[in-house]
Amino acid sequence: MLVLLPPSEGKAPSGRGTPLKPESLSLPGLATAREAVLGELVELCAGDEEKAREVLGLSEGLRGEVAKNAGLRTAGARPAGEIYTGVLYDALGLASLDAAAKQRAARSLLVFSGLWGAVRVTDRIPSYRCSMGVRLPGLGALGGHWRAPMADVLPEAAGDGLVLDLRSAAYATAWKPKGEVAGRTATVRVLHAPTRKVVSHFNKATKGRIVRSLLTAGTVPSGPADLVDALRDLGHEVEAQAPERAGRPWALDVLVSEIH
């Protein structure tokens, strides 16, 4: 099983660990594309601060993120699972998983990123600010920049098992499963049951809880239909829509009665 996650907008401080070693990151087929984004981002943020803020879409209160990006090559690095924070990652609670569940997380979770493309939660990265919606002057829209290298690398990373796609729309632009891989992919929406509406906060929290429950139970669904059964067994209310034709992902709605 491969679980595709969005990053968090806010991130924990880098700390004083060993600086980034790009060659140590998972998915080495993304190395050239990563270096292109890293080089462009560092150069942008080491130059005109106002231009950098404009390109990155940063408010005055986030001015310090520019200097942080300028120092990415020498900043301390920590496991990505510690860098990413926010509602989804709080609910996922990687740090409080038992040893077996942590091993499952290391194997199955893949976090998409405007800067790194995608990383495992065990990959050591510095704290940064660069969303997938950014258009860097020399590279253009990052979603488009990542599309070709992702198409080469991600099908192999997906293996022959289930792909559980929990990414937000911006990060889904970087890679769209196709063909046989798409047929064993499931996307998930979280809806407030009484209104059938998506509410951002509990959407993220519920996705975090879904992943945690799968990791804790040691459940490895073989495909989308098996995932529906597994989630129901774990106490989630799920409505599933199988694709009308082959080569399309399943669409799952997880219904939540209370917003929390």
CSV table of C-alpha atoms in Angstrom, one decimal:
chain,number,residue,atom,x,y,z
A,1,MET,CA,0.0,0.0,0.0
A,2,LEU,CA,1.2,3.5,-0.9
A,3,VAL,CA,-0.5,6.4,0.8
A,4,LEU,CA,-0.1,9.8,-0.9
A,5,LEU,CA,-0.3,12.8,1.5
A,6,PRO,CA,-0.2,16.5,1.1
A,7,PRO,CA,2.4,18.4,3.1
A,8,SER,CA,1.4,20.9,5.8
A,9,GLU,CA,1.6,24.7,5.0
A,10,GLY,CA,3.3,25.4,8.4
A,11,LYS,CA,6.3,23.3,9.4
A,12,ALA,CA,8.3,22.6,12.6
A,13,PRO,CA,11.7,24.4,12.9
A,14,SER,CA,14.7,22.6,11.3
A,15,GLY,CA,16.6,22.4,14.5
A,16,ARG,CA,20.4,21.8,14.6
A,17,GLY,CA,20.7,18.5,13.0
A,18,THR,CA,23.0,17.5,10.1
A,19,PRO,CA,22.3,19.6,7.0
A,20,LEU,CA,20.4,18.3,4.1
A,21,LYS,CA,22.0,15.5,2.0
A,22,PRO,CA,20.0,15.5,-1.2
A,23,GLU,CA,21.5,12.2,-2.3
A,24,SER,CA,20.1,10.5,0.7
A,25,LEU,CA,16.4,11.2,-0.1
A,26,SER,CA,14.1,8.5,-1.3
A,27,LEU,CA,13.0,8.3,-5.0
A,28,PRO,CA,16.4,9.2,-6.4
A,29,GLY,CA,14.9,9.5,-9.8
A,30,LEU,CA,13.6,12.9,-8.7
A,31,ALA,CA,17.1,14.1,-7.8
A,32,THR,CA,17.6,16.3,-10.9
A,33,ALA,CA,14.2,17.9,-10.6
A,34,ARG,CA,14.8,18.5,-6.9
A,35,GLU,CA,18.1,20.2,-7.5
A,36,ALA,CA,16.5,22.5,-10.1
A,37,VAL,CA,13.8,23.7,-7.6
A,38,LEU,CA,16.2,23.9,-4.7
A,39,GLY,CA,18.7,26.0,-6.6
A,40,GLU,CA,16.0,28.3,-8.0
A,41,LEU,CA,14.4,28.7,-4.6
A,42,VAL,CA,17.6,29.5,-2.7
A,43,GLU,CA,18.7,32.0,-5.4
A,44,LEU,CA,15.3,33.7,-5.4
A,45,CYS,CA,15.2,34.0,-1.6
A,46,ALA,CA,18.9,35.1,-1.2
A,47,GLY,CA,18.2,38.1,-3.6
A,48,ASP,CA,15.2,40.5,-3.6
A,49,GLU,CA,13.2,39.8,-0.5
A,50,GLU,CA,10.1,41.5,-1.7
A,51,LYS,CA,10.1,39.7,-5.0
A,52,ALA,CA,10.6,36.4,-3.2
A,53,ARG,CA,7.6,37.2,-0.9
A,54,GLU,CA,5.5,38.0,-4.0
A,55,VAL,CA,6.5,34.8,-5.8
A,56,LEU,CA,5.9,32.6,-2.7
A,57,GLY,CA,2.7,34.3,-1.8
A,58,LEU,CA,3.9,35.2,1.7
A,59,SER,CA,2.3,37.9,3.9
A,60,GLU,CA,4.3,40.5,5.8
A,61,GLY,CA,4.0,38.3,8.9
A,62,LEU,CA,5.8,35.4,7.1
A,63,ARG,CA,8.7,37.5,5.9
A,64,GLY,CA,11.1,35.3,7.9
A,65,GLU,CA,10.3,32.4,5.7
A,66,VAL,CA,12.3,34.0,2.9
A,67,ALA,CA,15.5,34.0,4.9
A,68,LYS,CA,14.8,30.4,6.0
A,69,ASN,CA,14.6,29.3,2.3
A,70,ALA,CA,17.8,31.2,1.5
A,71,GLY,CA,19.6,29.0,4.0
A,72,LEU,CA,18.2,25.6,3.0
A,73,ARG,CA,21.5,24.1,2.0
A,74,THR,CA,23.1,24.6,5.4
A,75,ALA,CA,20.0,24.4,7.7
A,76,GLY,CA,19.6,21.4,10.0
A,77,ALA,CA,17.5,18.5,8.7
A,78,ARG,CA,15.0,16.3,10.5
A,79,PRO,CA,12.8,13.5,9.4
A,80,ALA,CA,10.0,14.8,7.2
A,81,GLY,CA,7.5,13.2,9.6
A,82,GLU,CA,8.7,15.6,12.3
A,83,ILE,CA,8.9,18.7,10.0
A,84,TYR,CA,5.3,18.4,8.7
A,85,THR,CA,2.7,19.6,11.3
A,86,GLY,CA,-0.9,20.8,11.2
A,87,VAL,CA,-4.3,19.2,11.5
A,88,LEU,CA,-3.7,16.0,9.4
A,89,TYR,CA,-0.3,15.3,10.9
A,90,ASP,CA,-1.6,16.0,14.5
A,91,ALA,CA,-4.3,13.4,13.9
A,92,LEU,CA,-1.9,11.0,12.3
A,93,GLY,CA,0.4,11.2,15.3
A,94,LEU,CA,3.4,9.5,13.9
A,95,ALA,CA,5.5,10.0,17.1
A,96,SER,CA,3.0,8.1,19.2
A,97,LEU,CA,2.7,5.1,16.9
A,98,ASP,CA,4.2,1.8,18.2
A,99,ALA,CA,7.3,0.4,16.6
A,100,ALA,CA,5.6,-1.8,14.1
A,101,ALA,CA,3.2,0.9,13.0
A,102,LYS,CA,6.1,3.3,12.5
A,103,GLN,CA,7.8,0.8,10.3
A,104,ARG,CA,4.6,0.5,8.2
A,105,ALA,CA,4.5,4.3,8.0
A,106,ALA,CA,8.1,4.5,6.8
A,107,ARG,CA,7.3,2.0,4.0
A,108,SER,CA,3.9,3.3,2.9
A,109,LEU,CA,3.6,7.1,3.4
A,110,LEU,CA,4.7,9.5,0.7
A,111,VAL,CA,4.4,13.2,1.3
A,112,PHE,CA,4.1,15.4,-1.8
A,113,SER,CA,6.0,18.7,-1.8
A,114,GLY,CA,6.5,21.7,-4.1
A,115,LEU,CA,10.2,21.6,-3.2
A,116,TRP,CA,11.1,17.9,-3.0
A,117,GLY,CA,8.5,16.4,-5.3
A,118,ALA,CA,7.7,13.6,-2.8
A,119,VAL,CA,9.5,12.3,0.3
A,120,ARG,CA,9.2,9.4,2.7
A,121,VAL,CA,8.4,10.4,6.3
A,122,THR,CA,11.9,9.1,7.3
A,123,ASP,CA,13.7,11.4,4.8
A,124,ARG,CA,15.7,14.1,6.5
A,125,ILE,CA,14.8,17.6,5.2
A,126,PRO,CA,15.0,21.2,6.5
A,127,SER,CA,12.0,23.3,7.2
A,128,TYR,CA,11.0,25.3,4.1
A,129,ARG,CA,8.2,27.3,2.5
A,130,CYS,CA,7.3,26.5,-1.1
A,131,SER,CA,3.8,25.2,-2.1
A,132,MET,CA,3.0,23.3,-5.2
A,133,GLY,CA,1.1,26.3,-6.5
A,134,VAL,CA,4.2,28.5,-6.7
A,135,ARG,CA,5.5,29.6,-10.1
A,136,LEU,CA,9.3,30.0,-9.8
A,137,PRO,CA,10.8,32.5,-12.4
A,138,GLY,CA,13.1,30.0,-14.1
A,139,LEU,CA,10.9,26.9,-13.8
A,140,GLY,CA,7.3,28.1,-14.0
A,141,ALA,CA,4.5,26.3,-12.2
A,142,LEU,CA,5.8,23.6,-9.9
A,143,GLY,CA,2.9,21.2,-10.6
A,144,GLY,CA,4.0,21.2,-14.3
A,145,HIS,CA,7.7,20.9,-13.4
A,146,TRP,CA,7.1,17.7,-11.4
A,147,ARG,CA,4.8,16.0,-13.9
A,148,ALA,CA,7.3,14.3,-16.1
A,149,PRO,CA,9.8,13.1,-13.4
A,150,MET,CA,6.9,11.9,-11.3
A,151,ALA,CA,5.4,10.0,-14.2
A,152,ASP,CA,8.8,8.1,-14.5
A,153,VAL,CA,9.2,7.4,-10.8
A,154,LEU,CA,5.9,7.0,-9.1
A,155,PRO,CA,4.5,3.9,-10.9
A,156,GLU,CA,7.5,2.0,-9.6
A,157,ALA,CA,7.1,3.4,-6.1
A,158,ALA,CA,3.4,2.3,-6.2
A,159,GLY,CA,4.4,-1.3,-6.8
A,160,ASP,CA,1.5,-3.6,-7.4
A,161,GLY,CA,-0.6,-2.7,-4.4
A,162,LEU,CA,-3.3,-0.2,-3.4
A,163,VAL,CA,-2.6,3.5,-3.9
A,164,LEU,CA,-4.6,5.6,-1.3
A,165,ASP,CA,-4.6,9.1,-2.6
A,166,LEU,CA,-5.3,11.7,0.2
A,167,ARG,CA,-3.7,14.7,-1.6
A,168,SER,CA,-5.3,18.1,-2.0
A,169,ALA,CA,-6.0,19.3,-5.5
A,170,ALA,CA,-2.9,21.4,-5.8
A,171,TYR,CA,-0.6,18.4,-5.1
A,172,ALA,CA,-2.6,16.1,-7.3
A,173,THR,CA,-1.4,18.1,-10.3
A,174,ALA,CA,2.1,16.8,-9.9
A,175,TRP,CA,1.1,13.1,-10.6
A,176,LYS,CA,-2.1,11.6,-11.8
A,177,PRO,CA,-2.1,7.7,-11.7
A,178,LYS,CA,-2.9,6.3,-15.1
A,179,GLY,CA,-3.8,3.0,-16.6
A,180,GLU,CA,-3.4,-0.1,-14.4
A,181,VAL,CA,-2.1,2.0,-11.4
A,182,ALA,CA,-5.2,4.2,-11.6
A,183,GLY,CA,-7.4,1.1,-11.4
A,184,ARG,CA,-6.0,0.2,-8.0
A,185,THR,CA,-6.1,3.8,-6.7
A,186,ALA,CA,-8.7,5.2,-4.3
A,187,THR,CA,-9.3,8.9,-3.7
A,188,VAL,CA,-11.1,10.0,-0.5
A,189,ARG,CA,-13.4,12.8,0.4
A,190,VAL,CA,-14.5,13.4,4.0
A,191,LEU,CA,-18.1,14.7,4.2
A,192,HIS,CA,-20.1,16.0,7.1
A,193,ALA,CA,-22.9,13.4,7.0
A,194,PRO,CA,-26.0,15.6,7.6
A,195,THR,CA,-25.0,18.2,5.0
A,196,ARG,CA,-22.8,16.2,2.6
A,197,LYS,CA,-20.4,19.1,2.6
A,198,VAL,CA,-16.6,19.1,2.8
A,199,VAL,CA,-15.3,21.1,5.8
A,200,SER,CA,-11.5,21.7,5.6
A,201,HIS,CA,-10.5,21.2,9.2
A,202,PHE,CA,-12.3,17.9,9.9
A,203,ASN,CA,-11.6,16.7,6.4
A,204,LYS,CA,-7.8,16.9,7.2
A,205,ALA,CA,-8.2,15.5,10.7
A,206,THR,CA,-10.3,12.5,9.5
A,207,LYS,CA,-7.8,11.7,6.8
A,208,GLY,CA,-5.1,11.6,9.5
A,209,ARG,CA,-7.2,9.3,11.6
A,210,ILE,CA,-7.9,7.0,8.7
A,211,VAL,CA,-4.2,6.6,8.0
A,212,ARG,CA,-3.4,6.1,11.7
A,213,SER,CA,-6.1,3.4,12.1
A,214,LEU,CA,-4.8,1.5,9.1
A,215,LEU,CA,-1.2,1.7,10.3
A,216,THR,CA,-2.1,0.8,13.9
A,217,ALA,CA,-4.3,-2.2,12.8
A,218,GLY,CA,-1.6,-3.4,10.5
A,219,THR,CA,-4.2,-3.6,7.7
A,220,VAL,CA,-2.8,-3.8,4.2
A,221,PRO,CA,-5.8,-3.7,1.7
A,222,SER,CA,-5.1,-5.4,-1.6
A,223,GLY,CA,-7.1,-2.9,-3.6
A,224,PRO,CA,-9.9,-0.3,-3.4
A,225,ALA,CA,-12.7,-2.8,-2.7
A,226,ASP,CA,-10.7,-4.4,0.1
A,227,LEU,CA,-9.9,-0.9,1.5
A,228,VAL,CA,-13.7,-0.1,1.8
A,229,ASP,CA,-14.2,-3.3,3.8
A,230,ALA,CA,-11.1,-2.5,6.0
A,231,LEU,CA,-12.3,1.0,6.8
A,232,ARG,CA,-15.7,-0.2,7.7
A,233,ASP,CA,-14.2,-2.8,9.9
A,234,LEU,CA,-12.2,0.0,11.6
A,235,GLY,CA,-15.4,1.9,12.3
A,236,HIS,CA,-15.5,4.4,9.5
A,237,GLU,CA,-18.7,5.0,7.5
A,238,VAL,CA,-17.8,4.7,3.9
A,239,GLU,CA,-19.7,5.1,0.6
A,240,ALA,CA,-17.8,3.8,-2.5
A,241,GLN,CA,-18.2,4.5,-6.1
A,242,ALA,CA,-16.4,2.0,-8.4
A,243,PRO,CA,-15.2,3.5,-11.7
A,244,GLU,CA,-17.4,3.0,-14.8
A,245,ARG,CA,-14.5,1.8,-16.8
A,246,ALA,CA,-11.1,0.3,-16.3
A,247,GLY,CA,-8.1,2.6,-15.7
A,248,ARG,CA,-9.9,5.0,-13.4
A,249,PRO,CA,-9.6,5.4,-9.7
A,250,TRP,CA,-12.3,4.6,-7.1
A,251,ALA,CA,-13.9,7.4,-5.3
A,252,LEU,CA,-14.6,7.0,-1.6
A,253,ASP,CA,-16.6,9.2,0.7
A,254,VAL,CA,-16.0,8.9,4.4
A,255,LEU,CA,-19.0,10.3,6.3
A,256,VAL,CA,-18.5,12.0,9.7
A,257,SER,CA,-21.4,13.0,11.9
A,258,GLU,CA,-19.5,15.3,14.3
A,259,ILE,CA,-17.1,18.1,13.3
A,260,HIS,CA,-14.1,17.8,15.6
